[in-house]
Tab-separated table of C-alpha atoms and ligand atoms in Angstrom:
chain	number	residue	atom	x	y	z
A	97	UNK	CA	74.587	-85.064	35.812
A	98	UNK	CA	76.175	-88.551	35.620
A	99	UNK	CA	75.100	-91.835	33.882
A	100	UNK	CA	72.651	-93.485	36.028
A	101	UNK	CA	71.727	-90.587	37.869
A	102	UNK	CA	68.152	-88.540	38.208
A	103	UNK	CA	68.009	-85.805	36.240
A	104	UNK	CA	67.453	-82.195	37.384
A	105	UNK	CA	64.153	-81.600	38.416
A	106	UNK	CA	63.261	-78.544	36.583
A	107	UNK	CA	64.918	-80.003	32.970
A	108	UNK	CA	62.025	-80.832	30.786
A	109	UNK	CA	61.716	-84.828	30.475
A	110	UNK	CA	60.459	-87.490	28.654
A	111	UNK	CA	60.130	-90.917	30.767
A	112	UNK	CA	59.981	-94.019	28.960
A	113	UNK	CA	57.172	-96.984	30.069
A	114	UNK	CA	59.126	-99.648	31.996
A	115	UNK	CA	60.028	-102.615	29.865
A	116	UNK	CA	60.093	-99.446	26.770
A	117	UNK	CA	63.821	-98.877	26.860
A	118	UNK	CA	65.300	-99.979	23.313
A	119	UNK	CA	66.469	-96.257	23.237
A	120	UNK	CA	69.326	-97.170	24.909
A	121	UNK	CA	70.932	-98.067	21.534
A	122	UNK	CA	68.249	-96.948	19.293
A	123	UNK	CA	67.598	-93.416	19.120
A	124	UNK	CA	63.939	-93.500	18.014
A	125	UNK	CA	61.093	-93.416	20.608
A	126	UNK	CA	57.555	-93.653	19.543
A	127	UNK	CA	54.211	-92.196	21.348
A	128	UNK	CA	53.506	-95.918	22.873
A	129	UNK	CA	56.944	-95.727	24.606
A	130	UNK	CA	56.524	-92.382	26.678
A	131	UNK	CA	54.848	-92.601	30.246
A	132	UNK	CA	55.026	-88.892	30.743
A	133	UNK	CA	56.608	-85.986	29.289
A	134	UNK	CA	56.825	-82.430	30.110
A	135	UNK	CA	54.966	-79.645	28.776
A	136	UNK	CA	57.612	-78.244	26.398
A	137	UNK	CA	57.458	-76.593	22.926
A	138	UNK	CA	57.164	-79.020	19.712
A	139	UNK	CA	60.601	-79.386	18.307
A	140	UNK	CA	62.719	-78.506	21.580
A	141	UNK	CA	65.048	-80.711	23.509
A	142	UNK	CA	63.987	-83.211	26.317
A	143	UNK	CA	66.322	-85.450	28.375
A	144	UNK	CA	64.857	-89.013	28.401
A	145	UNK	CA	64.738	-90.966	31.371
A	146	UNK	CA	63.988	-94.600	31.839
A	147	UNK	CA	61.181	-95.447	34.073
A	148	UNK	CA	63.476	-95.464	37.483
A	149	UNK	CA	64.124	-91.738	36.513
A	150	UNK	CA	68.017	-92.396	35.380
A	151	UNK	CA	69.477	-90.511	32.299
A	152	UNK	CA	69.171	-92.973	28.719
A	153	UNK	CA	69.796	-89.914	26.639
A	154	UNK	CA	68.640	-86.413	24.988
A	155	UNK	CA	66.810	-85.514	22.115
A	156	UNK	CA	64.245	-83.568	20.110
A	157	UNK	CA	60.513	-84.231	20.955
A	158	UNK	CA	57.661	-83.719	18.872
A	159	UNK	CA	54.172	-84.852	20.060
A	160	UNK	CA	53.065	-84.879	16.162
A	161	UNK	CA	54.344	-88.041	14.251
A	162	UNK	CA	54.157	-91.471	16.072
A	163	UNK	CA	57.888	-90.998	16.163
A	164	UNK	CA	57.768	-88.575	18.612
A	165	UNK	CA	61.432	-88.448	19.775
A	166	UNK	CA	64.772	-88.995	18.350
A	167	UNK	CA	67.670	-89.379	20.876
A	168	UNK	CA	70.674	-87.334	19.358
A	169	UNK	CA	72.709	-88.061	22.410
A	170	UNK	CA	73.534	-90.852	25.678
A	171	UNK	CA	75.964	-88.658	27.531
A	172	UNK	CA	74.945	-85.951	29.173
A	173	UNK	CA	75.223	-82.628	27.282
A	174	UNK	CA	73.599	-79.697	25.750
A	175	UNK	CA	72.423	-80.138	21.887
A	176	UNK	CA	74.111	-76.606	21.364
A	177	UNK	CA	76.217	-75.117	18.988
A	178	UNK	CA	79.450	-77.183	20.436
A	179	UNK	CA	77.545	-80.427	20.144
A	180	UNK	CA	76.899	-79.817	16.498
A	181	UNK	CA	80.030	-78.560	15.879
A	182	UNK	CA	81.523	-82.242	16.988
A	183	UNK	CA	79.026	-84.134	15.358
A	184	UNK	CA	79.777	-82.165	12.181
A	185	UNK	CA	83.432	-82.337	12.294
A	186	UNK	CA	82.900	-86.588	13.494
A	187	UNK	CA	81.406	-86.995	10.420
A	188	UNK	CA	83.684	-85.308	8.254
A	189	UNK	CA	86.391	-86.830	9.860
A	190	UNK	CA	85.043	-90.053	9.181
A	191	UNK	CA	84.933	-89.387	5.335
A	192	UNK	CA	87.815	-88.001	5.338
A	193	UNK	CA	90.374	-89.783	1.748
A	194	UNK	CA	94.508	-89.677	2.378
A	195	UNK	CA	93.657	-86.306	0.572
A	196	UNK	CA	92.622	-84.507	4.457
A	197	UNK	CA	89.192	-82.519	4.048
A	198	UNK	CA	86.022	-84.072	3.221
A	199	UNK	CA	85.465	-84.886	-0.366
A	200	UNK	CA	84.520	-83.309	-2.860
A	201	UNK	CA	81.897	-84.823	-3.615
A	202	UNK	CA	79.934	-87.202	-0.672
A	203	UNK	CA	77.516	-87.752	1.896
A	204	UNK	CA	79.002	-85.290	4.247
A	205	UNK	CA	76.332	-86.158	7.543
A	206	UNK	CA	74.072	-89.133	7.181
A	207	UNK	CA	70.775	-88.669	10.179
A	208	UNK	CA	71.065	-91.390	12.768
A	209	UNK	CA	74.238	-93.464	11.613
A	210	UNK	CA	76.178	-89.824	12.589
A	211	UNK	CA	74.371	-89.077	15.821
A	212	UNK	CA	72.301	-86.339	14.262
A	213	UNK	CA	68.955	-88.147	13.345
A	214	UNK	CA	66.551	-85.941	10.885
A	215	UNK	CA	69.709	-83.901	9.309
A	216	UNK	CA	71.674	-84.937	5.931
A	217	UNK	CA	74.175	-82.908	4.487
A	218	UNK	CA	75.534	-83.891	0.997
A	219	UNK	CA	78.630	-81.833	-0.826
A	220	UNK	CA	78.446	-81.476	-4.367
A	221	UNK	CA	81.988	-79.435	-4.764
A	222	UNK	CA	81.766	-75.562	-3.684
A	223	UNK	CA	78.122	-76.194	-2.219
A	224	UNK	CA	76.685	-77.829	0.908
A	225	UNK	CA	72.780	-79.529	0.365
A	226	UNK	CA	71.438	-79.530	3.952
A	227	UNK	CA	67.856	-81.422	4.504
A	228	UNK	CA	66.353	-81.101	7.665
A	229	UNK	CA	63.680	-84.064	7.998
A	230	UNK	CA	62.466	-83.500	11.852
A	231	UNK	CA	61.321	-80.327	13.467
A	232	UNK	CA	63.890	-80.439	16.371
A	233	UNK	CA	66.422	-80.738	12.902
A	234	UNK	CA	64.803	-77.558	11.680
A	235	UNK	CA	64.503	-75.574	15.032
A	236	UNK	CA	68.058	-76.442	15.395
A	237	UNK	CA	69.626	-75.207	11.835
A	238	UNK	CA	71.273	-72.156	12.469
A	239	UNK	CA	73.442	-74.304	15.056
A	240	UNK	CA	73.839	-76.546	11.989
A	241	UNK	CA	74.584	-73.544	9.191
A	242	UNK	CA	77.054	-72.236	11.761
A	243	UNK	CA	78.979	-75.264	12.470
A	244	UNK	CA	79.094	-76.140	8.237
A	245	UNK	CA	80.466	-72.605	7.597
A	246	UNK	CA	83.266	-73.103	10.547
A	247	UNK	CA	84.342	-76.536	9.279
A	248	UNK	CA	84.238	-75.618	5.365
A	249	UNK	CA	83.906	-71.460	5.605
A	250	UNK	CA	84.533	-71.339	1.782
A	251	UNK	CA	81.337	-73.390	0.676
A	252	UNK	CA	77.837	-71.995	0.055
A	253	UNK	CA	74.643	-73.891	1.988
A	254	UNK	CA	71.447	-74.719	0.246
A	255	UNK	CA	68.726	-75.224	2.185
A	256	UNK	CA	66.285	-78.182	0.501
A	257	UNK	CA	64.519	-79.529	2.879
A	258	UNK	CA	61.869	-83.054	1.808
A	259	UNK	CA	58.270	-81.824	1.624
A	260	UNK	CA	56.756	-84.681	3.141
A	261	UNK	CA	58.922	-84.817	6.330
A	262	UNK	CA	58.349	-80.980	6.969
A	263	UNK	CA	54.427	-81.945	6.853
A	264	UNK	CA	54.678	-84.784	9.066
A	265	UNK	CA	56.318	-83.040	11.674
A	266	UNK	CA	54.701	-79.435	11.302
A	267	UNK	CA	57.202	-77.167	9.735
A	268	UNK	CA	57.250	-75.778	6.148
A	269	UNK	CA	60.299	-77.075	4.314
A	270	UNK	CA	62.910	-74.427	3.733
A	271	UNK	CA	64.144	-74.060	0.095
A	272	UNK	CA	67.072	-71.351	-0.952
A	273	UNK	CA	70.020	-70.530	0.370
A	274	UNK	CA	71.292	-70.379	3.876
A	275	UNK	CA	73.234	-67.023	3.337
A	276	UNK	CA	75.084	-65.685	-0.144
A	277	UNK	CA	73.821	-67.777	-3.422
A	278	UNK	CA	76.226	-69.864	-4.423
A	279	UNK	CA	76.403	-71.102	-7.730
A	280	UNK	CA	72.840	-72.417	-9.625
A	281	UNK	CA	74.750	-75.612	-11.298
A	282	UNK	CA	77.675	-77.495	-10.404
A	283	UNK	CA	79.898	-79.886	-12.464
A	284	UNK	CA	81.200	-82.761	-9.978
A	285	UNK	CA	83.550	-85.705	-11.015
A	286	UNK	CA	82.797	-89.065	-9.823
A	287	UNK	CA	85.323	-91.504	-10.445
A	288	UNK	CA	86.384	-89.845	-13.662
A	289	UNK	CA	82.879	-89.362	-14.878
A	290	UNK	CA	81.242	-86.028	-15.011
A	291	UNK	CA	77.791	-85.185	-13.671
A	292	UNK	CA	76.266	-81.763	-13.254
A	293	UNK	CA	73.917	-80.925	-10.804
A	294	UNK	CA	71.456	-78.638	-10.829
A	295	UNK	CA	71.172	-77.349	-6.493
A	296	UNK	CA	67.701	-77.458	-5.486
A	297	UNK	CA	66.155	-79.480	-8.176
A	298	UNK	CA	66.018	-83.111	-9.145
A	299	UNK	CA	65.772	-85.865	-6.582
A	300	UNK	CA	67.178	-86.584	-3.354
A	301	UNK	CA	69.721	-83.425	-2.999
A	302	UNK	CA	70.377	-83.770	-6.530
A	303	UNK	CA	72.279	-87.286	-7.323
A	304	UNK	CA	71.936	-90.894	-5.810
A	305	UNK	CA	75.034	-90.591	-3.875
A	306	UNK	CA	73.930	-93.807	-2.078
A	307	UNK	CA	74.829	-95.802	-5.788
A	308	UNK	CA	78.458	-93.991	-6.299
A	309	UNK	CA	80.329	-97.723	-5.283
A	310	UNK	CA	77.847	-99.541	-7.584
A	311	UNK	CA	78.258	-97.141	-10.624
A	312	UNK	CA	82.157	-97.655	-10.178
A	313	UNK	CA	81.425	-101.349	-10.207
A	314	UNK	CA	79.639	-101.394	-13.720
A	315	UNK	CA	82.123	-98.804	-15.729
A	316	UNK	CA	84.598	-101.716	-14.676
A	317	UNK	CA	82.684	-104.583	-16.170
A	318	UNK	CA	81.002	-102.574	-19.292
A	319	UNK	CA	84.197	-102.689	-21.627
A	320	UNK	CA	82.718	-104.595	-25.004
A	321	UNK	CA	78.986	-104.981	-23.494
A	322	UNK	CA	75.589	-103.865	-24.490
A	323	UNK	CA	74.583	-102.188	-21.637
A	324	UNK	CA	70.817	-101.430	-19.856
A	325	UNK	CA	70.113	-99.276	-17.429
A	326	UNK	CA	66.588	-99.297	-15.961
A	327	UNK	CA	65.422	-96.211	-14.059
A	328	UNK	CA	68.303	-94.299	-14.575
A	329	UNK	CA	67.502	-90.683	-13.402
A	330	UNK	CA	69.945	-88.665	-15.033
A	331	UNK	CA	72.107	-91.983	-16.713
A	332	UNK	CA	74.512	-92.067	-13.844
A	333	UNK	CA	75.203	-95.822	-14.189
A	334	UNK	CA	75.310	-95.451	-18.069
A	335	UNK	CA	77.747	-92.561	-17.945
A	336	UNK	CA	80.137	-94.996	-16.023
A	337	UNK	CA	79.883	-98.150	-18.706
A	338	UNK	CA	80.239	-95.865	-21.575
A	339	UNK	CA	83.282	-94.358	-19.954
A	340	UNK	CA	84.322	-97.491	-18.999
A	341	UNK	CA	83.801	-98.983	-22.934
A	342	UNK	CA	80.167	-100.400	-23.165
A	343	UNK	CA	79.500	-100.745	-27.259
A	344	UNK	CA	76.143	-99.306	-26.393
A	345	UNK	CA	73.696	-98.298	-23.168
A	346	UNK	CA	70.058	-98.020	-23.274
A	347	UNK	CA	68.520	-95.911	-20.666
A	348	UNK	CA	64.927	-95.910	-18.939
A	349	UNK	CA	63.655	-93.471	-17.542
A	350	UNK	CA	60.107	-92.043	-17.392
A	351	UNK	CA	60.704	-88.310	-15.780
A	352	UNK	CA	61.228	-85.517	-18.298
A	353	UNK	CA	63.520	-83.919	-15.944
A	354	UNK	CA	65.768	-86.730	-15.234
A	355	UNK	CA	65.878	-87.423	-18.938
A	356	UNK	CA	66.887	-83.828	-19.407
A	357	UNK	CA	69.725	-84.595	-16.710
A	358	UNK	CA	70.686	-87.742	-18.828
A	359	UNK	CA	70.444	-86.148	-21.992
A	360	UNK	CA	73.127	-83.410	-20.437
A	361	UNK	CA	75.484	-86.131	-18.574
A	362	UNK	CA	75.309	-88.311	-21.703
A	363	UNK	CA	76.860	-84.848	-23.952
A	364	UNK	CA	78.821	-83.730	-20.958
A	365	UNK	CA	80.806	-87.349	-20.922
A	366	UNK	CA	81.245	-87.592	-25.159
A	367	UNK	CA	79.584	-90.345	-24.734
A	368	UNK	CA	75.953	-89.181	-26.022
A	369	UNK	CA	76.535	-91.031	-29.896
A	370	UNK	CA	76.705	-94.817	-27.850
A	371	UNK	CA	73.664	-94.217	-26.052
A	372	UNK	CA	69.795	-94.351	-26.553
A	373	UNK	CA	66.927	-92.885	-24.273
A	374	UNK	CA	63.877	-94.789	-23.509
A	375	UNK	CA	61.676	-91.868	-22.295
A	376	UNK	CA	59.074	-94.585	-21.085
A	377	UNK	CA	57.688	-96.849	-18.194
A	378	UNK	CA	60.015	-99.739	-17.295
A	379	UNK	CA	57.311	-102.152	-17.047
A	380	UNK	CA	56.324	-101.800	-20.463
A	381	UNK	CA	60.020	-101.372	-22.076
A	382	UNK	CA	61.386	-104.039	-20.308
A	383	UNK	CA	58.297	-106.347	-22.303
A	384	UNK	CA	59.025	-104.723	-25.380
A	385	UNK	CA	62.723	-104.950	-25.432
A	386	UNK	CA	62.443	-109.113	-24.788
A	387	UNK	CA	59.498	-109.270	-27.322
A	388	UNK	CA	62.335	-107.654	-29.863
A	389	UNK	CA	64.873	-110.276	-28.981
A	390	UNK	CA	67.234	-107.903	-27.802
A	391	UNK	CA	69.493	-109.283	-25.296
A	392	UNK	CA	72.482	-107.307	-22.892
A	393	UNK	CA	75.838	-108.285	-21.333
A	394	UNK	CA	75.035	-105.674	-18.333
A	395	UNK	CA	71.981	-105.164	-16.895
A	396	UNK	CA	71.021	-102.494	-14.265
A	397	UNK	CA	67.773	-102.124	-12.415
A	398	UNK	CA	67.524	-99.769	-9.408
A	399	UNK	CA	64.119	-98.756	-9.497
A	400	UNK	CA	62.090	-96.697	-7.066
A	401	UNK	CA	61.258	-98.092	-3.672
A	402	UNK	CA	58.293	-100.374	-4.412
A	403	UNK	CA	57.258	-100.853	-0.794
A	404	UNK	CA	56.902	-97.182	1.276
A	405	UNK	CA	54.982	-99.545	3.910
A	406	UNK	CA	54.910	-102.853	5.376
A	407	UNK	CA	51.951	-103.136	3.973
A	408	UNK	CA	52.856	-102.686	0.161
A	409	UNK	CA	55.360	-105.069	1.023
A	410	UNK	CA	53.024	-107.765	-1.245
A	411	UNK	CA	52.448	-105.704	-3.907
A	412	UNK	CA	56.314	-104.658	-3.496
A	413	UNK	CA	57.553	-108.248	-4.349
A	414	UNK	CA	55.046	-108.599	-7.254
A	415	UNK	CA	56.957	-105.728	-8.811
A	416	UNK	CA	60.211	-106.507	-8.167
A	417	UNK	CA	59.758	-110.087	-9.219
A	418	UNK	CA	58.365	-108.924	-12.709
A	419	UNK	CA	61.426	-106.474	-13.659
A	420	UNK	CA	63.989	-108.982	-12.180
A	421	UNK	CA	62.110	-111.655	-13.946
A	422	UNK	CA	62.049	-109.597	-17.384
A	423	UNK	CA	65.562	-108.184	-17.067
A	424	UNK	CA	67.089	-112.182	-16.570
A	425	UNK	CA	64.977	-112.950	-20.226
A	426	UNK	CA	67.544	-110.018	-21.945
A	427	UNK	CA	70.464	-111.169	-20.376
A	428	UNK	CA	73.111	-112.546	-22.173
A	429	UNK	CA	74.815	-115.753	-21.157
A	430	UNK	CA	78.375	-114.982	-19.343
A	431	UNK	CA	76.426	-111.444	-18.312
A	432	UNK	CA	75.893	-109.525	-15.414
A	433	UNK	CA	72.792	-108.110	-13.593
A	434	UNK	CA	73.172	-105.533	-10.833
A	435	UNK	CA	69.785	-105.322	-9.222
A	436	UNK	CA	68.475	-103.147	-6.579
A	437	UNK	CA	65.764	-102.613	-3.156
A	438	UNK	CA	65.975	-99.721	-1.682
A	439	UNK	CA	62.732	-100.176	0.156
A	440	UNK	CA	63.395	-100.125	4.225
A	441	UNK	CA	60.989	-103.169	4.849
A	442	UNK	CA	62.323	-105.120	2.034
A	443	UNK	CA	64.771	-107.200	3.902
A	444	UNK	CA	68.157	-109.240	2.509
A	445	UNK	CA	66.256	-112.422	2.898
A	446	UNK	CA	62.732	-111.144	1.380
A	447	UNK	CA	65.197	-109.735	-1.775
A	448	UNK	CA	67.072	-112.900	-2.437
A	449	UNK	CA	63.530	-115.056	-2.657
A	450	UNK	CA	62.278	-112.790	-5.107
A	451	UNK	CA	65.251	-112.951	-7.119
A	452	UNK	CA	65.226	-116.753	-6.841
A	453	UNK	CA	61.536	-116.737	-7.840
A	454	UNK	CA	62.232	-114.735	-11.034
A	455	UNK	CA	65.175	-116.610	-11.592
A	456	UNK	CA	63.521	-120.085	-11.489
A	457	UNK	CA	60.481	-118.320	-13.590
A	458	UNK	CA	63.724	-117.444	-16.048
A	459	UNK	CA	64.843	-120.792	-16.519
A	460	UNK	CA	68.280	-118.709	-14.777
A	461	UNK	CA	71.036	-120.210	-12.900
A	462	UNK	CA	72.904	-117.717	-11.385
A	463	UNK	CA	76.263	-116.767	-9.927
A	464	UNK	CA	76.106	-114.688	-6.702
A	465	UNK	CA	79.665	-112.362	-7.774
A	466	UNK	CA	78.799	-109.959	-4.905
A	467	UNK	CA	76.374	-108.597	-2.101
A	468	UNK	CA	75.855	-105.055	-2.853
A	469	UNK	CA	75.064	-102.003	-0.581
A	470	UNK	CA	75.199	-98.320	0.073
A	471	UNK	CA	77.885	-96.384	-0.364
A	472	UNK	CA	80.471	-95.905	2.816
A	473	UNK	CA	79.148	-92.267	3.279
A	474	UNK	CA	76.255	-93.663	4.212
A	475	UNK	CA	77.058	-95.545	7.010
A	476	UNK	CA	75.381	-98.601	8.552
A	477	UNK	CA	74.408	-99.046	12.294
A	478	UNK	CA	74.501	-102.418	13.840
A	479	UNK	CA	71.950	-101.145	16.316
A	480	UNK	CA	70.217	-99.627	13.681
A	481	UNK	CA	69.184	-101.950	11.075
A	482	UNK	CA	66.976	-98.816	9.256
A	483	UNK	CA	70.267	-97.432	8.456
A	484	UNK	CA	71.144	-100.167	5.830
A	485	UNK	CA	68.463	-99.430	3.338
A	486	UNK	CA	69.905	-100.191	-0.077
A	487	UNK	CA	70.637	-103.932	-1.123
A	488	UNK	CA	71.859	-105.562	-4.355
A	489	UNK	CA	73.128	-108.397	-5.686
A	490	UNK	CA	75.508	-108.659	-8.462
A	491	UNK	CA	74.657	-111.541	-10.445
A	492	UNK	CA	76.182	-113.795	-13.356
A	493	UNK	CA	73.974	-115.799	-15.405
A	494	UNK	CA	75.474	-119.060	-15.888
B	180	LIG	N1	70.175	-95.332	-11.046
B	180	LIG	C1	69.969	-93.926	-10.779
B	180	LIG	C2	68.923	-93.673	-9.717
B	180	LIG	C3	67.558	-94.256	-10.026
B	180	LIG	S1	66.272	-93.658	-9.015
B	180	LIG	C4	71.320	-93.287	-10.436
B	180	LIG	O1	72.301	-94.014	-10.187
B	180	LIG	O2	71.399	-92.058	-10.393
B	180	LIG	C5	64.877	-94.347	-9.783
B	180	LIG	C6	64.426	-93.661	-11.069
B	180	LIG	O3	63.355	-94.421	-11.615
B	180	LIG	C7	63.902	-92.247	-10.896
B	180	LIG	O4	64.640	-91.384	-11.732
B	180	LIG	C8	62.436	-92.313	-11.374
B	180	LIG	O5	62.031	-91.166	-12.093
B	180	LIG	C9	62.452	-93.524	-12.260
B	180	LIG	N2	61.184	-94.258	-12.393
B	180	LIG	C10	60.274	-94.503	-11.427
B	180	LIG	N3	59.288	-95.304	-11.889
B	180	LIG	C11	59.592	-95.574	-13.187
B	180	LIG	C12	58.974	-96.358	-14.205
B	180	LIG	N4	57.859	-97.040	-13.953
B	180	LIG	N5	59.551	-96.418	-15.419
B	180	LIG	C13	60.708	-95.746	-15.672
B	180	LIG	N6	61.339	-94.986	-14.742
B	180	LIG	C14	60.802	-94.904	-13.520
């Protein structure tokens, strides 16, 4: 079958309303989009055709979540092993240093902005993290293990898939390994600073991958400077300034486990004797530390996403206004603050007003020095704005 032509009749299909046809370039579809669709199992692959019956693309449907289909492909062929295979290999290529072969360590397959919406692979060294977050994803993994082990045979695949997807969509999240067990922890460099991971625990697949650009960013401005980091996970940003000659680094961080990870990456990097652990909640820290007078030349906040909803998006703004608010109070003059959203419905826009806000609240004139984002393994979409999810703003106070 060609563009623009009818599908087969006896291919399942989903037909979008008339006037419902942003899948062309977006790949999700939601329930309010679909005028029919065939009777087919949850998780399995429909073509979708607009309402004049012509191909728009194919996909996984799933009549559970609102988001009921994700389009994976707008030419015509099978989601099969081969189509994985290329995807797989795209995105590789795509990351691929003056070095040849993926890295090392990096976002190897980022969901929609690498045609394969609900799958993420990250490498951390010898072993492949693969999360599927849809039930087509998760139908579809062996297609997915099998196309890993043929582009990087040597590496072992762990299997960690995000709880609340797999209930959303129906299936129970996978956690182990995909074949042989590889190995339980991993030591990975990052820009000359040493992190070990721990596969199948901790947060996202292990690290915040997304914040690898960012962390580079700060061990270069740290030398000489009193350094905070605020919600630090496992002191990924303070193992960079220390590297990078901070005098000191305060971290905070309220989960025992990620201050067990910190404690580890602080002792792995010598740099443990420079650096204190705030085992506390940000809020509260942040009000303590100005009450004490203490004041930093770097100042890191990449918190949590505030705002899961557009409709925490108020209460969202509250919260980011107060840290950004209480972190300009410690800042030194000539200093730096790298501040973070990585809340979807937080927009550019919505992130610099709430800056400004806290900033006129401050009494702070500031220097924009740069517009910060993602890392470039996670790739942005123009046609889809979800994929750019993480914004910053490097700021000098003045
Ligand atoms: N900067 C980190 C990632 C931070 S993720 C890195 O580069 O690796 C956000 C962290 O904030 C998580 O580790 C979470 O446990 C922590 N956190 C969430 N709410 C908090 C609070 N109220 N006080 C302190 N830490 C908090």
């Amino acid at each position: 079958m060609k563009h623009g032509q009818p599908a087969g009749p006896r291919q399942p299909t989903l037909r979008l309303k008339r006037g419902h046809e942003a899948a062309r370039t977006h790949p999700w579809i939601f329930k309010g989009d679909v005028a029919d669709v065939s009777d087919v199992e949850p998780g399995s692959a429909v073509t979708v055709i607009d309402a004049g019956g012509r191909f728009v693309g194919r996909g996984f449907y799933n009549p559970r979540p609102a988001l009921c289909c994700r389009i994976l492909t707008w030419i015509d062929e099978l989601l099969d092993a081969g189509f994985f295979q290329r995807r797989i290999e795209t995105a590789a290529a795509r990351r691929r240093g003056p070095a040849q072969g993926p890295p090392t360590l990096c976002r190897l397959v980022w969901s929609e902005a690498d045609g394969l919406p609900g799958l993420v692979v990250d490498r951390y060294g010898p072993v492949l993290v693969t999360q599927c977050l849809t039930l087509g994803m998760a139908r579809a993994r062996p297609l997915v293990t099998a196309a890993l082990g043929s582009l990087l045979g040597e590496a072992s695949v762990f299997d960690m898939d995000d709880p609340t997807s797999a209930r959303l969509e129906g299936f129970s999240a996978t956690l182990g390994w995909a074949g042989a067990s590889g190995p339980r922890t991993v030591r990975v460099i990052e820009d000359g600073v040493t992190f070990e991971v721990t596969i199948g625990a901790g947060h996202k697949t292990g690290l915040y991958l997304d914040q690898r650009e960012n962390r580079a960013r700060v061990g270069a401005l740290a030398r000489d400077r009193d350094v905070l980091d605020a919600f630090s996970y496992t002191a990924g940003f303070a193992c960079h300034a220390l590297r990078g000659g901070a005098r000191r680094a305060v971290c905070i961080e309220s989960s025992p486990e990620a201050i067990a990870g910190a404690r580890q990456n602080l002792a792995l990097n010598g740099v443990a004797d420079r650096a204190e652990i705030s085992a506390t909640n940000a809020f509260d820290e942040l009000r303590r530390l100005e009450r004490q007078g203490t004041r930093f030349g770097v100042i890191v906040l990449d918190p949590p996403p505030f705002a899961r909803s557009r409709s925490a998006l108020d209460a969202a703004a509250r919260g980011y206004k107060e840290i950004n608010l209480r972190a300009l109070r410690l800042l030194e003059r000539g200093g730096s603050l790298l501040t973070f959203s990585c809340s979807h419905h937080v927009s550019d826009t919505m992130f610099d007003e709430i800056c400004r806000d806290a900033a006129a609240d401050a009494g702070a004139r500031l220097r924009v020095v740069d517009r910060l984002g993602q890392a470039h393994d996670h790739p942005v979409l123009l046609t889809i704005p979800e994929t750019r999810y993480l914004k910053g703003l490097h700021l000098e106070s003045l």
